Structure formats: structure tokens, C-alpha cells
mmCIF file of C-alpha atoms in Angstrom:
data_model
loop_
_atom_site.group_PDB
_atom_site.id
_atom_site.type_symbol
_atom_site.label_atom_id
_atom_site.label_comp_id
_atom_site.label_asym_id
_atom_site.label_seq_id
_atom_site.Cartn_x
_atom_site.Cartn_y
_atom_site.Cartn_z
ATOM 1 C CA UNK A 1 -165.556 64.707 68.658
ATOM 2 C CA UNK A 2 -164.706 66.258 72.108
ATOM 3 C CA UNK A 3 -163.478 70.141 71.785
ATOM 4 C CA UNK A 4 -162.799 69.934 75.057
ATOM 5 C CA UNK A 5 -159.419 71.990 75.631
ATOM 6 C CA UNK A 6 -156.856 68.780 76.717
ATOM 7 C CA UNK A 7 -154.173 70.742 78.741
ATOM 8 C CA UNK A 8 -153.543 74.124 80.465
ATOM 9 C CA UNK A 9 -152.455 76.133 78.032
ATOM 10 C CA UNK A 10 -155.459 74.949 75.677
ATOM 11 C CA UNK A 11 -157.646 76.294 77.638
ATOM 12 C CA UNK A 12 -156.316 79.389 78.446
ATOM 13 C CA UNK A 13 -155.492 80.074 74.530
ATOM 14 C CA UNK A 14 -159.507 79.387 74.001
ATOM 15 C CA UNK A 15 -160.305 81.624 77.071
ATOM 16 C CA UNK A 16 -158.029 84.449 75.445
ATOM 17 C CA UNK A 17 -160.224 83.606 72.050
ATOM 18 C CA UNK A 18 -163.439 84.145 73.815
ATOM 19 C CA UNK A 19 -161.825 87.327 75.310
ATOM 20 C CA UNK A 20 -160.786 89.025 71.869
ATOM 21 C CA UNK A 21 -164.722 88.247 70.927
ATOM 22 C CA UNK A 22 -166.421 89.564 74.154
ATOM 23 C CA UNK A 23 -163.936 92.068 75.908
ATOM 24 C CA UNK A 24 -161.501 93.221 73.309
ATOM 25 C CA UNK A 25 -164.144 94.165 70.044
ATOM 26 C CA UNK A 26 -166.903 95.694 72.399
ATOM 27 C CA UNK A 27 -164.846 97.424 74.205
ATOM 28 C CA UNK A 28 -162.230 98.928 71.622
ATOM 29 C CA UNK A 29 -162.858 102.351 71.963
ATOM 30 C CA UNK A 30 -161.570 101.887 75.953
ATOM 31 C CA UNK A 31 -158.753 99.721 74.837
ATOM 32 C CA UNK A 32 -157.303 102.374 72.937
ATOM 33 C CA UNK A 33 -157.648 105.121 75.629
ATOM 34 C CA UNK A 34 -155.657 102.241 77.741
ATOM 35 C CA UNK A 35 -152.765 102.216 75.126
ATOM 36 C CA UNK A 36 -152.260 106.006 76.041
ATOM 37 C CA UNK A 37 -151.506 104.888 79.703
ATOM 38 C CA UNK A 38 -153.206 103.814 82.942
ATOM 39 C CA UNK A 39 -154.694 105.962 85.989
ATOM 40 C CA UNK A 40 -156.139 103.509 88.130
ATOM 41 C CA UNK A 41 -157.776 105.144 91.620
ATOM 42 C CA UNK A 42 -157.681 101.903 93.446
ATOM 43 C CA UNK A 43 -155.075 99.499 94.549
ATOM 44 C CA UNK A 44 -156.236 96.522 95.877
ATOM 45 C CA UNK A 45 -153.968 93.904 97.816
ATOM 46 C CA UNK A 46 -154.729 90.425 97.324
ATOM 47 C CA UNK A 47 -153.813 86.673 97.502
ATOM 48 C CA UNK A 48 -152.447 84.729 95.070
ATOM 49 C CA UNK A 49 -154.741 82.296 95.552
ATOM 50 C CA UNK A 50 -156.417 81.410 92.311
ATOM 51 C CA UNK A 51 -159.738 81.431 93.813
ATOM 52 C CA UNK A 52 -159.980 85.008 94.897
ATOM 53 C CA UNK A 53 -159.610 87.401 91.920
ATOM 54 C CA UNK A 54 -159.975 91.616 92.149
ATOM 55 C CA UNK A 55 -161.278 92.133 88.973
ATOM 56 C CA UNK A 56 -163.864 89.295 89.232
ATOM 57 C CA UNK A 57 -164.586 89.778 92.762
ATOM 58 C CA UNK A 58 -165.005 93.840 92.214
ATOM 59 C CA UNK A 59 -166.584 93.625 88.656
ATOM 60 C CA UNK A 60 -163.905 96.243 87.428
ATOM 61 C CA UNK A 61 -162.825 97.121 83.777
ATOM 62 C CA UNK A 62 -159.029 96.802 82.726
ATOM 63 C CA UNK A 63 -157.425 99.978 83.721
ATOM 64 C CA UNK A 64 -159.808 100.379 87.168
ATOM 65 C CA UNK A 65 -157.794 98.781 89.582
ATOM 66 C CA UNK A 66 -154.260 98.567 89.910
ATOM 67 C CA UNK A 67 -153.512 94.650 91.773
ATOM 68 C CA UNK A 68 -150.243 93.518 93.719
ATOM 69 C CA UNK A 69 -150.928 89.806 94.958
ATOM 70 C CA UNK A 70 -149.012 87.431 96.893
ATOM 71 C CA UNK A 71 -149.234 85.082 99.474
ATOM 72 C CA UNK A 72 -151.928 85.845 102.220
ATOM 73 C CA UNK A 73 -151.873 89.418 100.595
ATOM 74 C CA UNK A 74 -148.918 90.762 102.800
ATOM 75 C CA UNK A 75 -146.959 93.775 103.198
ATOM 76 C CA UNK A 76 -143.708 93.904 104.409
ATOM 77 C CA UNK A 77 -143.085 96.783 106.702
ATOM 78 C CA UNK A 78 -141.031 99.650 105.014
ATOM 79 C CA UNK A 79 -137.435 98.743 104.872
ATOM 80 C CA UNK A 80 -134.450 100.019 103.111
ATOM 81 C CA UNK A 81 -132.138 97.198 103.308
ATOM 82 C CA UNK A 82 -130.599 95.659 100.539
ATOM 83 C CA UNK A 83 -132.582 92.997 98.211
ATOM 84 C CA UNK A 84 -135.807 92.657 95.962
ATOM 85 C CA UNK A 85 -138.066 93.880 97.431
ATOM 86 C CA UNK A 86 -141.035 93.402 94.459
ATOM 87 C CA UNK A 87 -144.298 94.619 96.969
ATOM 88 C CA UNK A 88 -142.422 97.622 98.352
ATOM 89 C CA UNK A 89 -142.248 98.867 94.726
ATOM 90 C CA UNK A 90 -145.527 98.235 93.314
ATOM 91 C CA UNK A 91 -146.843 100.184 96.344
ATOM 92 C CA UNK A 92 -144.277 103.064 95.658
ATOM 93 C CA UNK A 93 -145.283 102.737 91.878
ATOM 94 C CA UNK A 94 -149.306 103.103 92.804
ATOM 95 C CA UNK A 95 -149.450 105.737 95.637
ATOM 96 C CA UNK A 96 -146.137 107.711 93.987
ATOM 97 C CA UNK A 97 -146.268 107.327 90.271
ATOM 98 C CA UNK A 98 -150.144 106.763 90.051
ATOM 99 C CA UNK A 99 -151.289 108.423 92.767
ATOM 100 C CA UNK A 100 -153.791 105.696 94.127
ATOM 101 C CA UNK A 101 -156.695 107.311 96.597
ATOM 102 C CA UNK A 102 -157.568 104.297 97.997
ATOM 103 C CA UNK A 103 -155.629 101.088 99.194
ATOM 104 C CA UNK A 104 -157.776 97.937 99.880
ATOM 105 C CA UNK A 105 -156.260 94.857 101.574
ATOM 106 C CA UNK A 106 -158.192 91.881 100.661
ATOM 107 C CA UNK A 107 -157.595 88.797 102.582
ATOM 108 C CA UNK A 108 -159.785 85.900 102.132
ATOM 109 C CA UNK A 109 -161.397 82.778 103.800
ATOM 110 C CA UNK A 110 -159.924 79.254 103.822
ATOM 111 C CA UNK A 111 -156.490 81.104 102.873
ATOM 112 C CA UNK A 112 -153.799 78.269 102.575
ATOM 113 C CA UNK A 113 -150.531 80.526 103.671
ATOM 114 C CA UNK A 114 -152.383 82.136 107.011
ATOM 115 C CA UNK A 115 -153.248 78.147 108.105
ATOM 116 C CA UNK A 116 -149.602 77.650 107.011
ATOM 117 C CA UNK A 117 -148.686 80.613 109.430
ATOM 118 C CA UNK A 118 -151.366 79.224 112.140
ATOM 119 C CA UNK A 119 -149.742 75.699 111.771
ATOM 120 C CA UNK A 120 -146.072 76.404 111.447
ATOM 121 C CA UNK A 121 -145.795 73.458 109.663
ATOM 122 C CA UNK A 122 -143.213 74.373 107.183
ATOM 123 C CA UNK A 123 -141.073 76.392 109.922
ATOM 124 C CA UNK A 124 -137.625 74.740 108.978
ATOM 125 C CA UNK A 125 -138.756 74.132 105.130
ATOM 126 C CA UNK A 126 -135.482 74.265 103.010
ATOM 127 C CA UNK A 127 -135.722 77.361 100.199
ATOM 128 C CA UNK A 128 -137.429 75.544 97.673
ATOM 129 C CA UNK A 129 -139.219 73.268 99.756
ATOM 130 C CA UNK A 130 -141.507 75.483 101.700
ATOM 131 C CA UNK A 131 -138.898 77.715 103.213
ATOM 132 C CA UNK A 132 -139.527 81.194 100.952
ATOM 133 C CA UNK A 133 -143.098 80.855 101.917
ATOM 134 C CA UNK A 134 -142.162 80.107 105.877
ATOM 135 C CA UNK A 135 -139.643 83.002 105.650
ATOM 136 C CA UNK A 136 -142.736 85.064 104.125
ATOM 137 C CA UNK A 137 -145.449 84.222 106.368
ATOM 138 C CA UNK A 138 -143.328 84.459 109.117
ATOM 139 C CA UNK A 139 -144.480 88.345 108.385
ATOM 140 C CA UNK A 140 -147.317 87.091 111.050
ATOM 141 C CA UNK A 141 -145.497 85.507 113.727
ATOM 142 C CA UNK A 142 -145.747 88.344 116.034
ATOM 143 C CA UNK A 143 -149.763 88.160 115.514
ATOM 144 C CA UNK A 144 -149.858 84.182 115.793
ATOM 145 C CA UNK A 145 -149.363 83.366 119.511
ATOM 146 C CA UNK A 146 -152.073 86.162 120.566
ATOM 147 C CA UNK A 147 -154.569 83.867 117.739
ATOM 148 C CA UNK A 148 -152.871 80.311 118.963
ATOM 149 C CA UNK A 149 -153.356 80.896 123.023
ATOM 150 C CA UNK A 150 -157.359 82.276 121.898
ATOM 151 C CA UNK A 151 -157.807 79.375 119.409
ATOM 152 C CA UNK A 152 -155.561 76.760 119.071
ATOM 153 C CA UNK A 153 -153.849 75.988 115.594
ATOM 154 C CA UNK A 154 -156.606 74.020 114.191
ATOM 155 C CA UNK A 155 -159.801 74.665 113.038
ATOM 156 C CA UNK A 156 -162.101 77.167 111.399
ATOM 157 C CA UNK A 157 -162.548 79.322 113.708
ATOM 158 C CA UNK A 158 -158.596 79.617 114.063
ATOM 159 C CA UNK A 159 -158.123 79.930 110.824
ATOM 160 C CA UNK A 160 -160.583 82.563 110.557
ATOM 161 C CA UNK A 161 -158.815 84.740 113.357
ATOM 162 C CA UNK A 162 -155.219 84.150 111.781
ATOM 163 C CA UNK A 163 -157.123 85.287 108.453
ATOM 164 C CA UNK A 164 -158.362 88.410 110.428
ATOM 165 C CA UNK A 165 -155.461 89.545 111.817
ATOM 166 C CA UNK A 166 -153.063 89.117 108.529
ATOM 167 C CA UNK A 167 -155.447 91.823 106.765
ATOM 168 C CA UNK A 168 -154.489 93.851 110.096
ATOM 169 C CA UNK A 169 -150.716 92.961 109.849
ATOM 170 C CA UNK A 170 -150.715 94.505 105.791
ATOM 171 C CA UNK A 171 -152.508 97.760 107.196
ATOM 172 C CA UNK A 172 -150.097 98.422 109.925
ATOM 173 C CA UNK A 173 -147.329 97.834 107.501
ATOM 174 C CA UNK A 174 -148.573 99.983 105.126
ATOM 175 C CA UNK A 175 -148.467 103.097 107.257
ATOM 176 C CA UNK A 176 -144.787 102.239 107.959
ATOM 177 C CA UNK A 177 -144.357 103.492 104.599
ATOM 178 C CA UNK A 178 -143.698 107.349 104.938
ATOM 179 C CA UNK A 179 -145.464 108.519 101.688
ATOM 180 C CA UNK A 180 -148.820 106.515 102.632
ATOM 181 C CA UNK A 181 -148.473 107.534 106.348
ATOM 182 C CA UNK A 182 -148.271 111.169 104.927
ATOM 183 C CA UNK A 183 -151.057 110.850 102.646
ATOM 184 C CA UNK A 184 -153.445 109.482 104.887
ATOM 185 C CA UNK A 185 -152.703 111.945 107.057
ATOM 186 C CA UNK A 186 -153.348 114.647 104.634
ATOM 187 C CA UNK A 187 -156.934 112.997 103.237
ATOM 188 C CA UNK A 188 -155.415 111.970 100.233
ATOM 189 C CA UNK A 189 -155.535 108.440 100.355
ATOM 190 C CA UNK A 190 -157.834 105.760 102.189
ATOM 191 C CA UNK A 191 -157.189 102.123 103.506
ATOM 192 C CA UNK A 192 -159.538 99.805 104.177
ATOM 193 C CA UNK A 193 -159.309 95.777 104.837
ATOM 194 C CA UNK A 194 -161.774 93.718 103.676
ATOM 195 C CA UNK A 195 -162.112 89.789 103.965
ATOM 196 C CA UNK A 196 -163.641 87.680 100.562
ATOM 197 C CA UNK A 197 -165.517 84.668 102.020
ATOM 198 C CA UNK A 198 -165.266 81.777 99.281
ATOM 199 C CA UNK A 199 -167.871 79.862 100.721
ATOM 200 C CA UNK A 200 -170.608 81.919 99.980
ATOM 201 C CA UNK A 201 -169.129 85.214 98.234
ATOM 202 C CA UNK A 202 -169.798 87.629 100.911
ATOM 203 C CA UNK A 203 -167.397 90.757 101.498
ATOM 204 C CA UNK A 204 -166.967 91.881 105.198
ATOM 205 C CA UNK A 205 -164.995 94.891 105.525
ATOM 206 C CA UNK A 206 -163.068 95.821 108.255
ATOM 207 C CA UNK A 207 -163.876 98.625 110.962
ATOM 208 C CA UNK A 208 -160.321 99.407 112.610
ATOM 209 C CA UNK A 209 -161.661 101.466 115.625
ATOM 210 C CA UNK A 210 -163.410 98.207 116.910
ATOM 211 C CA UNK A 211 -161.836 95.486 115.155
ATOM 212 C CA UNK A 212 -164.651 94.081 113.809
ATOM 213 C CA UNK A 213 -165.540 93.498 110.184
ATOM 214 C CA UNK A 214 -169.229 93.735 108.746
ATOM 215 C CA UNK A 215 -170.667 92.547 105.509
ATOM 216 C CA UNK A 216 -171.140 94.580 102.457
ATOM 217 C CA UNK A 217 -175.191 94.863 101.922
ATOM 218 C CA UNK A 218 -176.088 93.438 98.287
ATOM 219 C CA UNK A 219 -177.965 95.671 97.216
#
């Protein structure tokens, strides 16, 4: 008889059996500490994309790494304006409440809302139809033409730039945010953008003073 798991939440339900067997009983002791509260160092900005997870890609135990993801791992610039504004908290909650040292921005290859941005394909999307993420990606329209008159809207090597520069667009951002700015400043906190290559798991990380990003040795 096949024990495959038939739908979604089948398999999920036997991942989360698997997990009480292998990450919940060996690791008890830590569980309970967690119970007490969290005090993460690290925030890490990522994607949404299901293909690109922190605590896989970094290895990390719960309560090591405190995650905000979203669509090409943006951050909106600091803003005070009226409405929801769900990344803007999480980052006040982790540098503020939790008192983060380090910030990483992980963007990733092959990501499907920077070729969105590179394309503008779903430009005049209705809400619901495309339009939230156009209005959200359109966080990188001041970045795209520079990319676009360089590379074109097609391609790897376009998407790769677009890719590049988003990372850059959620750094800048994040120093528009008066309690980071000040921190950094003062030594107390640390960003760094890094880029997650899918195709054959290598992390390049990002050196602002020349722009360029360089792999992270393996050993």
C-alpha cells in the first residue's frame, strides 16, 4: 500500500511528525529555554520564495535567527504615513525590542519578483491580479533603467544585475531608518547583503565599497 502523503497538508502533518521525533525530543532541554523568550543576534532578510530558506540555508537552531521575508526580500524606505506597514515593524521589533547586531539581506538567484521588476510585465496588474506585487516591486524602479539600458530585460545576465541591485535597494533603505542609521553608526549593528545562488548553493556576499560580491569559501 502506498504511504505516500496524497495532498499538502499530508505531508506537512508527517513532516511535523518527523520533527517532534528528530528536533523537538533531542533538543528539549533548548526548547524549554525558548519558552522563556527569544534573543536572536541575527536578522536575516529574505524572499519568500520557497526555494531559499534562512534556517536551511544558514544551518541555524530555532531561536538563532530572527527572519522577515517577502517578495525579492525588500525594504521599504522609512516612512511614517498612514497604513500597514508589516516590514517596517518587524525591523523596529528586531533592532529595537531585540536588539539584533547584525542585519543580512539575502537576495537570491533566478528570483521570480526582480525578473517581474526587470520585465514590467505586470505594470497595470489589477490588485489581485498582479497589481500588489507590481505596486511592491515597483520599490526597484528607480534601479531598473540603469540595469535595462546595461542589459536589456531578458536574460540571465539581466536578471542577475536586477537581482544585484535589489539586495542594494533593501540596504539603502535600511539606513533610512533612524534607529539602524544610528546604530551602525555607533558599531552596534552590522549589514551585510549576500546573494543565495540556487543553482549550485553558493553564497556571494556583497562588498559595498566596490560593488562587487565574492563567494563564501567552504571550508
Amino acid at each position: 500500500m502506498d504511504s505516500t502523503p496524497s495532498t499538502g497538508l499530508d505531508r506537512l502533518i508527517a513532516g511535523y511528525r518527523r520533527f517532534i521525533r528528530t528536533g523537538w525530543e533531542p533538543h528539549r532541554k533548548r526548547w524549554e529555554t525558548l519558552r522563556e523568550g527569544q534573543q536572536p543576534d541575527v536578522l536575516v532578510i529574505a524572499c519568500s520564495d520557497s526555494r531559499v530558506d534562512p534556517s536551511q540555508i544558514f544551518d541555524v537552531y530555532p531561536g538563532e535567527v530572527f527572519v522577515v521575508r517577502n517578495v525579492a526580500a525588500l525594504v521599504p524606505p522609512f516612512e511614517t504615513n498612514p497604513g500597514r506597514h508589516g516590514v517596517s515593524a518587524a525591523l523596529e521589533f528586531a533592532v529595537q525590542v531585540l536588539q539584533v547586531k547584525e542585519i543580512v539581506v539575502m537576495g537570491h538567484g533566478r528570483c521570480g519578483g526582480c525578473k517581474v521588476a526587470l520585465t514590467g510585465e505586470l505594470k497595470d496588474a489589477a490588485p489581485g491580479e498582479g497589481g500588489f506585487i507590481a505596486e511592491w516591486i515597483g520599490l526597484l524602479d528607480h534601479v531598473r533603467e540603469p540595469v535595462v539600458h546595461s542589459h536589456g530585460t531578458e536574460g540571465r545576465e539581466a536578471e542577475h544585475a536586477m537581482e544585484q541591485a535589489a539586495v542594494q535597494v533593501s540596504l539603502d533603505n535600511l539606513r533610512t531608518f533612524p534607529c539602524i542609521r544610528q546604530k551602525e553608526r555607533a558599531g552596534e549593528l552590522r549589514l551585510t547583503g549576500a546573494i543565495f545562488a540556487i543553482s549550485d548553493g553558493m553564497l556571494h556576499l556583497l562588498d559595498e565599497e566596490t560593488g562587487t560580491y565574492a563567494p563564501v569559501p567552504q571550508e
